Amino acid sequence: MLKTMQPLRGIAGLADHPPLPDLLDGIARAIAELVARNEAAPYAADLFRAAARAVSRAAQEIGAKGQADPEAADAQEFARRLGGLLGPAGEVVPIESLYFDDAGPHIVKQGVPPARPAKLGNLELVSHGEHLRQAADALERALSSVQRELRVHALVGTFHSLATAGSGPLGTALGEFAQAAREAVARGNALHDTQNFARHIRDAGAILSVAATESEAAMAPRLAAVTAALRGVAAPLAAPPPRPAPATPHRPPAPSARVAPPVGAAAVTAGTAVAAEEGPGLVGSYQRFDRLVAALGLGAPSLDVLLAGPPALPSAAPAAAAAAEDVVPITALLYSGESAVRRLTSLREQVRGVLAGTSPDGAVLKDLIEEVFDLVQLGAGRSA
């Protein structure tokens, strides 16, 4: 699937057609998450079906109207399912709640505490800081709620990396910050109060960006202050009002009417106009694809169609009969009269030129003599 998506993500004008680039990024993150879990989640198939519908609808709308609907229902469904995959697994259950209500012993065998992860270096901290600042800018530039939600989900992986940043004052502060940020995403506050959420993310990124020049002791309290402010954003909010149902269900854009191919110079003019209207960009590619599908009469893709071989090209319309003109007799094109005399004179000079050479060419001389006899015969026939 990643190999199939790679050519799409490399299209030059992809960023000009939201939410298509964010949809492709979300699909890539979903694949990476499922591969990391090393298991097939029960809802993975529904997630990718929603992704296919969202990308297909965006492509159709770009080809038909030049831009996709940023609030399309298919894109909203994919964003919701992606949030269910990347979001937290739920509240942590305290182990004390699993004890029997007696004197114990409650812990029969002491478990081995997990090893602390390696501490992040200054270069990694600076890289995370720059990424957080760019992500905050991208959140504020989002043009729709779908685009904003997909970009929020893209930060979940970063928060997971920061939560295991290691020990020490800064490592502990990073873990608290990552937990607060994940809570804000899980409760939906990152979407309903995006400005404050992005501001706190940017502040944390600015602190981490100077890790190469400042000490952990100086950075940890500043990051703790950002975490406290972020926990205020993560506080539960009132449930947002439900989105109104669309008045009419979505219908795919109707294909353009097929036009009979023009004839002669009109065909060249029409082809040039269509090519200029389609253009070389992404929109032109989709328009060109729709035009070719309509011209060839292709239906839905299927294995039977693939095995049947390429479709037969439609036969071109017969050209209109040319206007009747006067028929020129072949005899009118032959030498006669003065023209025959002038041609004989020129042949005499050519014969003299061939004979004057050191080694006359017999084949050339024979052709010239035959033409002389033909001219004499034509002249005799005309005079008769």
PDB file of C-alpha atoms in Angstrom, residues 46-56 78:
ATOM      1  CA  ASP A  46     -13.135  -0.356   8.101  1.00  0.00           C
ATOM      2  CA  LEU A  47     -10.423   2.277   8.566  1.00  0.00           C
ATOM      3  CA  PHE A  48      -8.907   1.629   5.135  1.00  0.00           C
ATOM      4  CA  ARG A  49     -12.329   1.437   3.492  1.00  0.00           C
ATOM      5  CA  ALA A  50     -13.093   4.883   4.884  1.00  0.00           C
ATOM      6  CA  ALA A  51      -9.707   6.093   3.616  1.00  0.00           C
ATOM      7  CA  ALA A  52     -10.407   4.728   0.129  1.00  0.00           C
ATOM      8  CA  ARG A  53     -13.790   6.460  -0.004  1.00  0.00           C
ATOM      9  CA  ALA A  54     -12.314   9.753   1.206  1.00  0.00           C
ATOM     10  CA  VAL A  55      -9.442   9.742  -1.302  1.00  0.00           C
ATOM     11  CA  SER A  56     -11.709   8.638  -4.160  1.00  0.00           C
ATOM     12  CA  PHE A  78     -11.700   8.540   8.204  1.00  0.00           C
TER      13      PHE A  78
END
